[in-house]
Coordinates of C-alpha atoms in Angstrom, one line a residue:
M267 CA 12.6 -0.1 -23.9
L268 CA 9.0 1.0 -24.4
I269 CA 6.9 0.5 -21.3
R270 CA 3.2 0.5 -21.3
A271 CA 1.1 2.5 -18.9
P272 CA 0.6 0.9 -15.5
I273 CA -2.6 -0.7 -14.5
P274 CA -4.7 1.1 -11.7
T275 CA -3.4 -1.4 -9.1
T276 CA 0.2 -0.2 -9.7
D277 CA -0.7 3.4 -9.1
L278 CA -2.9 2.8 -6.1
Y279 CA -0.6 0.4 -4.3
F280 CA 2.9 1.7 -5.2
L281 CA 3.4 4.6 -7.6
N282 CA 1.1 7.1 -5.8
S283 CA 3.3 6.9 -2.7
C284 CA 6.7 6.0 -4.2
G285 CA 6.7 7.2 -7.8
D286 CA 9.4 9.8 -7.1
L287 CA 11.8 7.0 -6.2
V288 CA 11.5 5.3 -9.6
G289 CA 14.3 6.1 -12.0
R290 CA 13.4 7.8 -15.2
P291 CA 15.4 8.6 -18.4
W292 CA 15.9 12.1 -17.0
R293 CA 16.6 11.3 -13.4
R294 CA 18.1 8.6 -11.2
G295 CA 16.2 6.7 -8.6
P296 CA 16.8 3.7 -6.3
V297 CA 14.0 1.7 -8.0
Q298 CA 14.4 0.4 -11.6
R299 CA 11.3 0.0 -13.7
M300 CA 11.4 -3.3 -15.7
G301 CA 7.8 -3.2 -17.1
A302 CA 4.5 -1.5 -16.6
N303 CA 3.9 -3.2 -13.3
V304 CA 7.3 -4.7 -12.3
F305 CA 10.1 -2.9 -10.4
R306 CA 13.5 -3.9 -9.1
V307 CA 15.9 -2.8 -6.4
G308 CA 19.1 -5.0 -6.6
E309 CA 17.9 -8.6 -6.4
R310 CA 14.5 -7.6 -5.0
Y311 CA 11.6 -7.6 -7.4
L312 CA 8.1 -6.2 -7.0
V313 CA 5.5 -7.7 -9.3
I314 CA 2.1 -6.1 -9.2
R315 CA -0.6 -8.3 -10.5
R316 CA 0.6 -9.0 -14.0
D317 CA 2.8 -7.8 -16.9
V318 CA 3.8 -8.9 -20.4
E319 CA 5.3 -12.4 -20.6
D320 CA 8.9 -11.2 -21.5
V321 CA 9.1 -9.2 -18.3
I322 CA 7.6 -12.1 -16.1
K323 CA 10.1 -14.5 -17.7
E324 CA 13.0 -12.2 -16.9
V325 CA 12.1 -12.0 -13.3
L326 CA 11.6 -15.8 -12.9
S327 CA 14.8 -16.5 -14.8
N328 CA 16.9 -15.0 -12.0
P329 CA 17.6 -17.8 -9.6
T330 CA 18.5 -15.4 -6.8
A331 CA 15.5 -13.1 -7.2
E332 CA 13.7 -12.1 -4.0
I333 CA 10.1 -11.7 -5.4
I334 CA 7.4 -9.7 -3.7
Y335 CA 4.0 -10.3 -5.4
L336 CA 1.1 -8.0 -5.0
I337 CA -2.5 -9.1 -5.7
D338 CA -5.7 -7.2 -5.0
D339 CA -8.5 -9.7 -5.9
N340 CA -9.5 -13.0 -4.3
L341 CA -8.8 -15.1 -7.4
N342 CA -9.7 -18.3 -5.5
A343 CA -13.3 -17.1 -5.2
V344 CA -13.8 -16.5 -8.9
D345 CA -15.4 -19.8 -9.8
D346 CA -17.9 -19.6 -7.0
D347 CA -19.2 -16.1 -7.7
G348 CA -22.0 -16.0 -10.1
S349 CA -22.3 -12.2 -9.8
L350 CA -19.2 -11.6 -11.9
P351 CA -19.7 -10.9 -15.6
E352 CA -18.4 -13.8 -17.7
G353 CA -15.8 -11.8 -19.6
Y354 CA -14.3 -10.4 -16.4
R355 CA -14.4 -13.9 -14.8
T356 CA -12.5 -15.3 -17.7
R357 CA -9.8 -12.6 -17.4
L358 CA -9.5 -13.3 -13.7
R359 CA -9.2 -17.1 -14.3
T360 CA -6.5 -16.5 -16.9
L361 CA -4.5 -14.4 -14.3
R362 CA -5.1 -17.0 -11.6
D363 CA -4.1 -20.0 -13.7
D364 CA -0.9 -18.4 -15.1
I365 CA 1.0 -15.5 -13.6
Y366 CA -0.6 -15.7 -10.2
R367 CA 0.3 -19.4 -9.7
R368 CA 3.8 -18.9 -11.1
M369 CA 4.4 -16.0 -8.8
L370 CA 3.2 -17.9 -5.7
D371 CA 5.6 -20.7 -6.5
R372 CA 8.5 -18.2 -6.2
A373 CA 7.4 -15.3 -4.1
A374 CA 9.2 -14.6 -0.9
L375 CA 6.3 -12.4 0.2
V376 CA 2.8 -11.9 -1.0
V377 CA 1.2 -8.5 -0.4
A378 CA -2.6 -8.3 -0.6
S379 CA -5.3 -5.8 -0.2
S380 CA -7.5 -7.9 2.1
A381 CA -7.2 -10.6 4.7
A382 CA -9.8 -12.6 2.7
I383 CA -7.0 -13.0 0.0
T384 CA -4.2 -13.9 2.4
E385 CA -6.4 -16.5 4.1
G386 CA -6.6 -18.4 0.8
L387 CA -2.9 -18.5 0.2
P388 CA -1.0 -21.9 0.4
A389 CA 0.0 -22.9 3.9
G390 CA 3.3 -21.3 5.0
T391 CA 3.1 -18.3 2.5
A392 CA 4.5 -15.2 4.0
S393 CA 2.1 -12.3 3.5
R394 CA 1.4 -8.7 4.4
L395 CA -1.6 -6.4 4.0
I396 CA -1.7 -3.0 2.3
N397 CA -4.4 -0.4 1.5
P398 CA -4.6 1.7 -1.7
V399 CA -3.9 5.4 -1.7
W400 CA -4.7 8.3 -4.0
R401 CA -3.0 11.6 -4.6
G402 CA -5.3 14.5 -4.0
T403 CA -7.5 16.2 -1.3
P404 CA -11.3 16.1 -1.4
R405 CA -12.8 19.5 -2.2
P406 CA -15.0 21.4 0.3
R407 CA -18.8 20.7 0.5
T408 CA -19.9 23.7 -1.5
A409 CA -21.7 21.8 -4.2
L410 CA -23.7 19.8 -1.7
T411 CA -25.8 22.6 -0.1
L412 CA -29.0 21.5 -1.8
K413 CA -32.6 22.5 -1.0
A414 CA -35.4 20.0 -1.1
G415 CA -36.6 19.7 -4.7
E416 CA -33.4 20.8 -6.4
R417 CA -31.7 18.5 -8.8
L418 CA -29.9 15.6 -7.1
D419 CA -27.4 13.6 -9.1
M420 CA -26.6 10.0 -8.0
V421 CA -23.7 8.1 -9.4
H422 CA -22.2 4.6 -9.5
L423 CA -18.5 4.7 -10.1
G424 CA -18.1 1.0 -10.6
T425 CA -17.3 -0.7 -13.9
G426 CA -18.5 -3.9 -15.6
S427 CA -17.0 -6.0 -12.8
H428 CA -19.8 -4.6 -10.6
G429 CA -22.5 -6.2 -12.7
A430 CA -24.3 -7.6 -9.7
G431 CA -24.5 -4.1 -8.1
F432 CA -26.2 -2.7 -11.2
Q433 CA -28.7 -5.6 -11.2
F434 CA -29.5 -4.8 -7.5
L435 CA -29.8 -1.1 -8.2
T436 CA -32.2 -1.3 -11.2
P437 CA -35.5 -1.9 -9.3
A438 CA -34.5 0.5 -6.6
L439 CA -33.7 3.2 -9.1
E440 CA -36.9 2.6 -11.0
H441 CA -38.8 3.1 -7.7
V442 CA -37.1 6.3 -6.6
L443 CA -37.0 7.9 -10.1
A444 CA -40.8 7.5 -10.2
R445 CA -41.2 9.1 -6.8
A446 CA -38.8 12.0 -7.1
S447 CA -38.7 14.1 -10.3
N448 CA -35.5 15.9 -9.2
L449 CA -33.5 12.7 -9.1
H450 CA -31.0 11.7 -11.8
F451 CA -28.7 8.7 -12.0
N452 CA -25.3 8.6 -13.7
Y453 CA -22.9 5.7 -14.5
F454 CA -20.0 4.9 -16.7
S455 CA -20.3 2.1 -19.3
A456 CA -19.8 1.3 -22.9
R457 CA -23.1 -0.6 -23.0
P458 CA -26.4 -0.4 -21.2
L459 CA -26.5 -2.2 -17.8
L460 CA -29.9 -1.2 -16.4
Q461 CA -32.2 -3.1 -18.8
G462 CA -35.1 -0.9 -19.9
L463 CA -34.3 1.7 -17.4
D464 CA -31.5 3.0 -19.6
N465 CA -34.1 4.7 -21.7
H466 CA -35.3 6.8 -18.8
P467 CA -34.7 10.5 -19.5
R468 CA -33.0 11.0 -16.1
V469 CA -30.6 8.0 -16.4
H470 CA -27.3 9.1 -17.9
R471 CA -24.9 6.5 -19.2
L472 CA -21.5 8.3 -19.5
R473 CA -18.7 7.3 -21.8
P474 CA -16.0 5.3 -19.9
K475 CA -12.7 7.0 -19.5
S476 CA -9.2 5.6 -19.6
W477 CA -7.5 5.2 -16.2
R478 CA -5.4 8.3 -16.7
A479 CA -8.4 10.4 -17.9
Y480 CA -10.5 9.1 -15.0
Q481 CA -7.9 10.1 -12.4
R482 CA -7.8 13.6 -13.9
A483 CA -11.5 13.9 -14.1
L484 CA -12.5 12.5 -10.7
P485 CA -11.9 15.7 -8.6
G486 CA -14.0 17.7 -11.0
F487 CA -17.1 15.5 -10.9
R488 CA -20.3 17.2 -9.7
F489 CA -22.4 14.4 -8.2
H490 CA -24.3 14.6 -4.9
L491 CA -24.7 11.0 -3.8
G492 CA -22.7 7.9 -4.6
L493 CA -24.3 4.4 -4.7
Y494 CA -22.2 1.4 -4.2
P495 CA -24.1 -1.8 -3.4
I496 CA -21.9 -4.9 -2.9
S497 CA -23.4 -8.4 -2.8
G498 CA -22.2 -10.6 -0.1
T499 CA -20.0 -13.0 -2.1
P500 CA -16.5 -14.3 -1.2
F501 CA -15.0 -12.3 -4.1
N502 CA -16.7 -9.1 -3.0
A503 CA -15.7 -9.7 0.6
A504 CA -12.1 -9.1 -0.5
R505 CA -12.7 -5.8 -2.2
S506 CA -10.5 -3.0 -0.8
I507 CA -11.4 0.4 0.5
N508 CA -10.6 2.0 -2.9
K509 CA -14.2 2.9 -3.8
I510 CA -14.6 4.6 -0.5
L511 CA -11.7 6.9 -1.3
E512 CA -12.9 7.4 -4.9
Y513 CA -16.4 8.6 -3.9
T514 CA -14.9 11.1 -1.5
L515 CA -12.5 12.4 -4.1
A516 CA -15.4 12.8 -6.4
G517 CA -16.9 15.2 -3.9
C518 CA -19.9 13.3 -2.6
P519 CA -20.9 11.1 0.2
A520 CA -22.0 7.6 -0.7
M521 CA -24.4 4.8 0.3
Y522 CA -22.9 1.3 0.9
N523 CA -24.1 -2.0 2.2
A524 CA -23.9 -1.8 6.0
A525 CA -22.5 -5.4 6.2
W526 CA -19.6 -4.5 3.9
A527 CA -18.8 -0.9 5.0
A528 CA -19.1 -1.0 8.8
P529 CA -16.1 -3.3 9.2
H530 CA -14.1 -0.7 7.3
G531 CA -14.9 1.9 9.9
L532 CA -17.7 3.8 8.2
V533 CA -20.5 5.1 10.4
D534 CA -24.0 5.5 9.2
G535 CA -25.1 9.1 9.2
H536 CA -21.6 10.3 10.0
S537 CA -19.1 9.2 7.3
A538 CA -21.5 7.3 5.0
F539 CA -25.1 6.2 4.4
L540 CA -25.2 2.5 5.4
A541 CA -28.2 0.6 4.0
G542 CA -29.6 -2.8 4.6
S543 CA -29.3 -5.6 2.1
T544 CA -32.7 -5.2 0.3
M545 CA -33.8 -3.1 -2.6
E546 CA -36.5 -1.6 -0.5
A547 CA -34.0 -0.5 2.2
W548 CA -31.9 1.3 -0.5
A549 CA -34.9 3.0 -2.1
D550 CA -36.3 4.1 1.3
Y551 CA -32.9 5.6 2.3
V552 CA -32.5 7.5 -1.0
M553 CA -36.0 8.9 -0.5
A554 CA -35.1 10.0 3.0
I555 CA -32.2 11.9 1.6
V556 CA -34.3 13.5 -1.1
E557 CA -36.7 14.8 1.6
D558 CA -33.8 16.1 3.7
P559 CA -30.8 16.8 1.4
S560 CA -29.0 18.7 4.2
Q561 CA -27.7 15.3 5.2
L562 CA -25.5 15.2 2.2
A563 CA -23.1 18.0 3.3
A564 CA -22.9 16.8 6.9
V565 CA -22.1 13.2 5.9
Y566 CA -19.6 14.4 3.3
D567 CA -17.7 16.3 6.0
G568 CA -17.5 13.0 7.9
A569 CA -16.3 11.2 4.8
R570 CA -13.6 13.8 4.2
A571 CA -12.3 13.2 7.8
Q572 CA -12.4 9.5 7.2
Y573 CA -10.5 9.9 3.9
A574 CA -7.7 11.8 5.8
Q575 CA -7.3 8.7 8.0
M576 CA -7.7 6.0 5.3
N577 CA -5.6 7.6 2.6
D578 CA -2.2 7.0 4.3
L579 CA 0.3 8.0 1.7
S580 CA 3.2 8.2 4.2
G581 CA 2.3 4.9 5.7
Q582 CA 2.3 3.2 2.3
R583 CA 5.6 4.7 1.5
A584 CA 7.1 3.5 4.8
F585 CA 5.7 0.0 4.1
W586 CA 7.6 -0.2 0.8
Q587 CA 10.7 1.3 2.2
D588 CA 10.7 -1.4 4.9
I589 CA 10.2 -4.4 2.7
F590 CA 11.4 -3.4 -0.8
I591 CA 13.3 -0.1 -1.3
R592 CA 15.2 0.2 1.9
T593 CA 16.9 3.6 1.2
G594 CA 15.2 5.6 4.0
Q595 CA 14.0 8.2 1.5

C-alpha cells in the first residue's frame, strides 16, 4: 500500500522518538503503519490528527479497537480567533467537525500538546499531555559573534497560520529598518504578508519549503535573531513549545511575547528575549540588541541549554512505550 508522507505533527510527536520501532518493508518492528499518520500495535491504534478517509474508516470499523488520538491545536477556539487566516480557519473547522469529533466519540485516550486543549475536552475524557521533539543538536554560537554595525539578519519561522504575528510585526519592522541600516528581515511565504514593506530592499521573502526540505535546511540557516510574536488568543494559548525548539535548531536566539514564553520556562536575557505586548516594546528591544549584539551569543547559549532540557527524546519514547507500544525497547 502506498502511504503518503506524514504531517509534521506525526514526526514531532511520534516518529522522531519512535520511528525505529515502526515496521518497514525491509525490517520488522512492533508498530504497524496503517497510513501516513495512523499506527497499530495489536488492537491499540494511534491516530495523529488526521488521515485519509479509508484509513480512518478501517480504524473505526474495528469494534475492539483501543484508540489513542493525538491533537496539537485547540480546535474549540477556532471560531473565536479572528487572528487566524480564513483559509487556515476553514481547514481547522473541517478537521474539528469531522475526524476530530469522530475520534473523540471512540478514543480511549486523547493525547494533547497543551493543557488548554485538554481543558476543552468533553467531561470524563481521559487525556495526557506531550511535548514535541526534534532530532538534532543546535550548533555552536560561532555565527553570532557580531560587532555593532555588522549585518544582522532577523527571521520569522512561522507560516500563514501566524498571520496575526506578521500584522503585529509590520510597523515594528518598519520602525527598526528605518533606524538601523544593518538590519535585514527574512520570512518564508508564497505571498507577501507585510503590506508595502515587502518592497523594502532589506526584507527578504523566501520560498516556502516542504516539510522534509525544511527539516533538512533548518540546521544550516544563518540568521541572528528570531522574532515570534504571539497574540493573546485562546487558540494561540494552546500553541506548543515547538517554535522555541525550531529557533534554537536554526542557530539563533529568539524574541517572544513575555506573557506566552515565561510560562514555558524561558528567562529574559538568559534563554530568550522576552518583550512586552506592544509594537513599541518590540522595536525598542530590537534596537537595544542592534546597539549591543554581544547579547545574541550569550542568550543563544542559554537557549541551547534550554533546548537540551525541553527536547526530551527519551522521555517521549518512554511515554509511547507506556501507553501504546509496550515492548520495553
